[in-house]
Amino acid sequence: MNIVCLDMEGVLVPEIWIAFAEASGIPELKRTTRDEPDYDKLMKWRLEILKEHGLGLKEIQETIAKIDPMPGAKEFLDELRSLTQVIILSDTFEQFATPLMKKLGWPTIFCNTLEVAPDGEITGFKMRCEKSKLTTVKALQSIGYDTIASGDSFNDLGMIQASKAGFLFKSTEKIKKDYPDIPAYEEYDELLDAIKKAL
């Protein structure tokens, strides 16, 4: 029994924080998990920048409303879901992911949640569990599933390496160079073929 675990940002949809950095004109917000392996540190730093600029959830959601899945992502996901179960494992937040899940045809997503004040200020964030992607993959394995995983960033490496088969997708040159043993793909049809062979 197989289950495919996919990262969301950089794999199915563009990076939300990069889009918001461009929309808000705050280049520092372009920093993502591709650059900073410590997610807790990255999020605390982002929240400080938002506070400094007086920006909150409403402004980020306005940017997210304009984001579309990457070309071919929905078709890839639709075909994959016709073959096997798929879960999106993301370090993003429910408040960010919901409009994107609608555009992708409502796949299952496990993600985190933001703590938001009545005035819309993001005051904190609540992670689902520690090392959420790796922990989830291990939990799925403990109930009888073989996992196949794919992602693009540092925080995806744990679930990729712990799975029966794992692939990098649209990753950085540095990650590909540092992990030459993990097959890396740039196109959805290549990734789909690799997953099909692993099923």
mmCIF file of C-alpha atoms in Angstrom:
data_model
loop_
_atom_site.group_PDB
_atom_site.id
_atom_site.type_symbol
_atom_site.label_atom_id
_atom_site.label_comp_id
_atom_site.label_asym_id
_atom_site.label_seq_id
_atom_site.Cartn_x
_atom_site.Cartn_y
_atom_site.Cartn_z
ATOM 1 C CA MET A 1 0.000 0.000 0.000
ATOM 2 C CA ASN A 2 1.579 3.188 -1.219
ATOM 3 C CA ILE A 3 1.014 6.802 -0.369
ATOM 4 C CA VAL A 4 2.725 9.731 -2.062
ATOM 5 C CA CYS A 5 3.786 12.702 0.077
ATOM 6 C CA LEU A 6 4.420 15.939 -1.797
ATOM 7 C CA ASP A 7 5.699 19.309 -0.710
ATOM 8 C CA MET A 8 3.498 22.222 -1.811
ATOM 9 C CA GLU A 9 5.480 25.427 -2.357
ATOM 10 C CA GLY A 10 8.053 25.224 -5.133
ATOM 11 C CA VAL A 11 6.558 21.879 -6.219
ATOM 12 C CA LEU A 12 2.874 22.580 -6.965
ATOM 13 C CA VAL A 13 2.524 26.322 -6.399
ATOM 14 C CA PRO A 14 5.008 29.206 -6.435
ATOM 15 C CA GLU A 15 6.628 30.200 -3.134
ATOM 16 C CA ILE A 16 4.086 32.323 -1.227
ATOM 17 C CA TRP A 17 6.671 34.399 0.649
ATOM 18 C CA ILE A 18 8.562 35.235 -2.562
ATOM 19 C CA ALA A 19 5.308 36.403 -4.175
ATOM 20 C CA PHE A 20 4.518 38.482 -1.084
ATOM 21 C CA ALA A 21 8.055 39.928 -0.985
ATOM 22 C CA GLU A 22 7.551 41.135 -4.560
ATOM 23 C CA ALA A 23 4.025 42.460 -3.912
ATOM 24 C CA SER A 24 5.030 44.294 -0.735
ATOM 25 C CA GLY A 25 8.405 45.517 -1.974
ATOM 26 C CA ILE A 26 10.233 43.895 0.994
ATOM 27 C CA PRO A 27 13.059 41.881 -0.587
ATOM 28 C CA GLU A 28 14.156 40.306 2.745
ATOM 29 C CA LEU A 29 10.953 38.243 2.733
ATOM 30 C CA LYS A 30 12.252 36.296 -0.280
ATOM 31 C CA ARG A 31 14.216 34.084 2.122
ATOM 32 C CA THR A 32 12.686 30.577 2.188
ATOM 33 C CA THR A 33 13.439 27.051 3.427
ATOM 34 C CA ARG A 34 15.689 26.722 0.381
ATOM 35 C CA ASP A 35 17.976 29.265 2.071
ATOM 36 C CA GLU A 36 17.309 28.691 5.794
ATOM 37 C CA PRO A 37 17.088 25.088 7.075
ATOM 38 C CA ASP A 38 15.774 26.187 10.520
ATOM 39 C CA TYR A 39 12.050 26.797 9.919
ATOM 40 C CA ASP A 40 11.349 28.125 13.417
ATOM 41 C CA LYS A 41 14.102 30.725 13.054
ATOM 42 C CA LEU A 42 12.869 31.661 9.557
ATOM 43 C CA MET A 43 9.240 32.171 10.679
ATOM 44 C CA LYS A 44 10.141 34.253 13.741
ATOM 45 C CA TRP A 45 12.284 36.463 11.518
ATOM 46 C CA ARG A 46 9.432 36.837 8.983
ATOM 47 C CA LEU A 47 6.940 37.805 11.706
ATOM 48 C CA GLU A 48 9.311 40.497 12.999
ATOM 49 C CA ILE A 49 9.552 41.994 9.486
ATOM 50 C CA LEU A 50 5.747 41.940 9.084
ATOM 51 C CA LYS A 51 5.338 43.710 12.440
ATOM 52 C CA GLU A 52 7.969 46.294 11.529
ATOM 53 C CA HIS A 53 6.036 47.124 8.334
ATOM 54 C CA GLY A 54 2.557 46.903 9.907
ATOM 55 C CA LEU A 55 1.517 44.046 7.622
ATOM 56 C CA GLY A 56 -0.803 41.197 8.594
ATOM 57 C CA LEU A 57 -2.788 38.242 7.342
ATOM 58 C CA LYS A 58 -5.114 40.306 5.123
ATOM 59 C CA GLU A 59 -2.235 41.653 3.005
ATOM 60 C CA ILE A 60 -0.688 38.199 2.576
ATOM 61 C CA GLN A 61 -4.054 36.646 1.658
ATOM 62 C CA GLU A 62 -4.567 39.359 -0.988
ATOM 63 C CA THR A 63 -1.306 38.221 -2.613
ATOM 64 C CA ILE A 64 -2.227 34.521 -2.294
ATOM 65 C CA ALA A 65 -5.547 35.175 -4.088
ATOM 66 C CA LYS A 66 -3.506 36.116 -7.188
ATOM 67 C CA ILE A 67 -1.253 33.021 -7.073
ATOM 68 C CA ASP A 68 -2.057 30.158 -9.450
ATOM 69 C CA PRO A 69 -0.647 26.624 -9.336
ATOM 70 C CA MET A 70 2.470 26.113 -11.453
ATOM 71 C CA PRO A 71 1.703 25.210 -15.091
ATOM 72 C CA GLY A 72 0.891 21.509 -15.262
ATOM 73 C CA ALA A 73 0.641 21.055 -11.470
ATOM 74 C CA LYS A 74 -3.100 20.339 -11.323
ATOM 75 C CA GLU A 75 -2.959 17.876 -14.233
ATOM 76 C CA PHE A 76 0.020 16.117 -12.603
ATOM 77 C CA LEU A 77 -1.818 15.915 -9.277
ATOM 78 C CA ASP A 78 -5.061 14.715 -10.904
ATOM 79 C CA GLU A 79 -3.258 11.894 -12.710
ATOM 80 C CA LEU A 80 -1.246 10.944 -9.615
ATOM 81 C CA ARG A 81 -4.401 10.859 -7.471
ATOM 82 C CA SER A 82 -6.029 8.509 -10.008
ATOM 83 C CA LEU A 83 -3.168 6.041 -9.389
ATOM 84 C CA THR A 84 -2.627 6.227 -5.627
ATOM 85 C CA GLN A 85 -3.331 8.161 -2.428
ATOM 86 C CA VAL A 86 -1.584 11.538 -2.185
ATOM 87 C CA ILE A 87 -1.035 13.826 0.807
ATOM 88 C CA ILE A 88 0.517 17.261 0.567
ATOM 89 C CA LEU A 89 2.855 17.818 3.503
ATOM 90 C CA SER A 90 3.651 21.490 3.890
ATOM 91 C CA ASP A 91 5.138 23.796 6.485
ATOM 92 C CA THR A 92 2.734 26.489 5.311
ATOM 93 C CA PHE A 93 -0.427 27.451 7.220
ATOM 94 C CA GLU A 94 -4.133 26.683 6.772
ATOM 95 C CA GLN A 95 -4.826 30.408 6.353
ATOM 96 C CA PHE A 96 -2.461 30.478 3.348
ATOM 97 C CA ALA A 97 -3.141 27.063 1.809
ATOM 98 C CA THR A 98 -6.949 26.947 1.541
ATOM 99 C CA PRO A 99 -7.374 29.133 -1.604
ATOM 100 C CA LEU A 100 -4.543 27.217 -3.291
ATOM 101 C CA MET A 101 -6.087 23.842 -2.432
ATOM 102 C CA LYS A 102 -9.295 25.032 -4.093
ATOM 103 C CA LYS A 103 -7.356 25.757 -7.318
ATOM 104 C CA LEU A 104 -5.739 22.287 -7.120
ATOM 105 C CA GLY A 105 -9.079 20.467 -6.735
ATOM 106 C CA TRP A 106 -9.023 20.071 -2.935
ATOM 107 C CA PRO A 107 -6.247 17.505 -2.383
ATOM 108 C CA THR A 108 -5.556 16.481 1.232
ATOM 109 C CA ILE A 109 -3.034 18.740 2.948
ATOM 110 C CA PHE A 110 -1.391 18.471 6.347
ATOM 111 C CA CYS A 111 -0.002 21.852 7.389
ATOM 112 C CA ASN A 112 0.248 24.238 10.334
ATOM 113 C CA THR A 113 -1.795 27.168 11.629
ATOM 114 C CA LEU A 114 -1.162 30.836 12.338
ATOM 115 C CA GLU A 115 -2.066 32.676 15.523
ATOM 116 C CA VAL A 116 -3.817 35.853 14.412
ATOM 117 C CA ALA A 117 -4.927 38.805 16.551
ATOM 118 C CA PRO A 118 -8.404 40.350 15.988
ATOM 119 C CA ASP A 119 -6.765 43.225 14.061
ATOM 120 C CA GLY A 120 -5.173 40.741 11.620
ATOM 121 C CA GLU A 121 -1.641 40.894 13.051
ATOM 122 C CA ILE A 122 0.070 37.501 12.868
ATOM 123 C CA THR A 123 1.256 37.062 16.449
ATOM 124 C CA GLY A 124 2.659 33.554 16.192
ATOM 125 C CA PHE A 125 2.342 30.148 14.615
ATOM 126 C CA LYS A 126 1.527 26.653 15.802
ATOM 127 C CA MET A 127 3.370 23.761 14.221
ATOM 128 C CA ARG A 128 1.397 20.527 13.887
ATOM 129 C CA CYS A 129 4.302 18.525 15.316
ATOM 130 C CA GLU A 130 8.088 18.644 15.357
ATOM 131 C CA LYS A 131 9.822 17.863 12.019
ATOM 132 C CA SER A 132 6.299 17.619 10.626
ATOM 133 C CA LYS A 133 7.116 16.067 7.241
ATOM 134 C CA LEU A 134 9.463 13.374 8.547
ATOM 135 C CA THR A 135 7.203 12.669 11.559
ATOM 136 C CA THR A 136 4.167 12.265 9.275
ATOM 137 C CA VAL A 137 5.985 9.930 6.881
ATOM 138 C CA LYS A 138 7.127 7.761 9.815
ATOM 139 C CA ALA A 139 3.566 7.740 11.207
ATOM 140 C CA LEU A 140 2.170 6.638 7.820
ATOM 141 C CA GLN A 141 4.786 3.873 7.671
ATOM 142 C CA SER A 142 3.803 2.760 11.186
ATOM 143 C CA ILE A 143 0.230 2.116 9.989
ATOM 144 C CA GLY A 144 1.277 0.011 7.019
ATOM 145 C CA TYR A 145 1.971 2.461 4.181
ATOM 146 C CA ASP A 146 5.034 2.579 1.949
ATOM 147 C CA THR A 147 5.777 6.250 1.335
ATOM 148 C CA ILE A 148 7.105 7.901 -1.795
ATOM 149 C CA ALA A 149 8.099 11.536 -1.258
ATOM 150 C CA SER A 150 9.106 14.552 -3.293
ATOM 151 C CA GLY A 151 10.056 18.130 -2.470
ATOM 152 C CA ASP A 152 12.478 20.920 -3.275
ATOM 153 C CA SER A 153 13.909 22.250 0.008
ATOM 154 C CA PHE A 154 16.008 21.436 3.056
ATOM 155 C CA ASN A 155 12.883 20.682 5.109
ATOM 156 C CA ASP A 156 11.864 17.969 2.584
ATOM 157 C CA LEU A 157 15.074 15.949 2.837
ATOM 158 C CA GLY A 158 13.988 14.006 5.934
ATOM 159 C CA MET A 159 10.796 12.662 4.361
ATOM 160 C CA ILE A 160 12.557 11.992 1.028
ATOM 161 C CA GLN A 161 15.371 9.996 2.649
ATOM 162 C CA ALA A 162 13.017 8.066 4.973
ATOM 163 C CA SER A 163 10.743 6.941 2.117
ATOM 164 C CA LYS A 164 10.809 3.836 -0.065
ATOM 165 C CA ALA A 165 11.500 6.183 -2.973
ATOM 166 C CA GLY A 166 12.234 9.892 -2.854
ATOM 167 C CA PHE A 167 12.833 12.604 -5.427
ATOM 168 C CA LEU A 168 13.927 16.213 -5.567
ATOM 169 C CA PHE A 169 11.729 18.383 -7.772
ATOM 170 C CA LYS A 170 12.671 21.855 -9.069
ATOM 171 C CA SER A 171 15.276 22.039 -6.300
ATOM 172 C CA THR A 172 18.319 24.319 -5.992
ATOM 173 C CA GLU A 173 21.700 23.522 -7.553
ATOM 174 C CA LYS A 174 23.223 23.456 -4.056
ATOM 175 C CA ILE A 175 20.774 20.873 -2.674
ATOM 176 C CA LYS A 176 21.139 18.732 -5.820
ATOM 177 C CA LYS A 177 24.944 18.912 -5.517
ATOM 178 C CA ASP A 178 24.927 18.157 -1.764
ATOM 179 C CA TYR A 179 22.565 15.163 -2.219
ATOM 180 C CA PRO A 180 23.675 13.545 -5.500
ATOM 181 C CA ASP A 181 22.125 10.209 -4.458
ATOM 182 C CA ILE A 182 18.581 11.642 -4.634
ATOM 183 C CA PRO A 183 17.159 11.613 -8.187
ATOM 184 C CA ALA A 184 16.258 15.173 -9.245
ATOM 185 C CA TYR A 185 13.647 16.199 -11.806
ATOM 186 C CA GLU A 186 12.477 19.457 -13.351
ATOM 187 C CA GLU A 187 9.352 18.380 -15.252
ATOM 188 C CA TYR A 188 6.082 16.886 -13.966
ATOM 189 C CA ASP A 189 6.038 14.078 -16.538
ATOM 190 C CA GLU A 190 9.523 12.955 -15.391
ATOM 191 C CA LEU A 191 8.439 12.996 -11.750
ATOM 192 C CA LEU A 192 5.209 11.139 -12.587
ATOM 193 C CA ASP A 193 7.163 8.443 -14.455
ATOM 194 C CA ALA A 194 9.568 8.041 -11.515
ATOM 195 C CA ILE A 195 6.680 7.740 -9.053
ATOM 196 C CA LYS A 196 4.871 5.223 -11.287
ATOM 197 C CA LYS A 197 8.001 3.038 -11.344
ATOM 198 C CA ALA A 198 8.186 3.193 -7.548
ATOM 199 C CA LEU A 199 4.517 2.271 -7.009
#
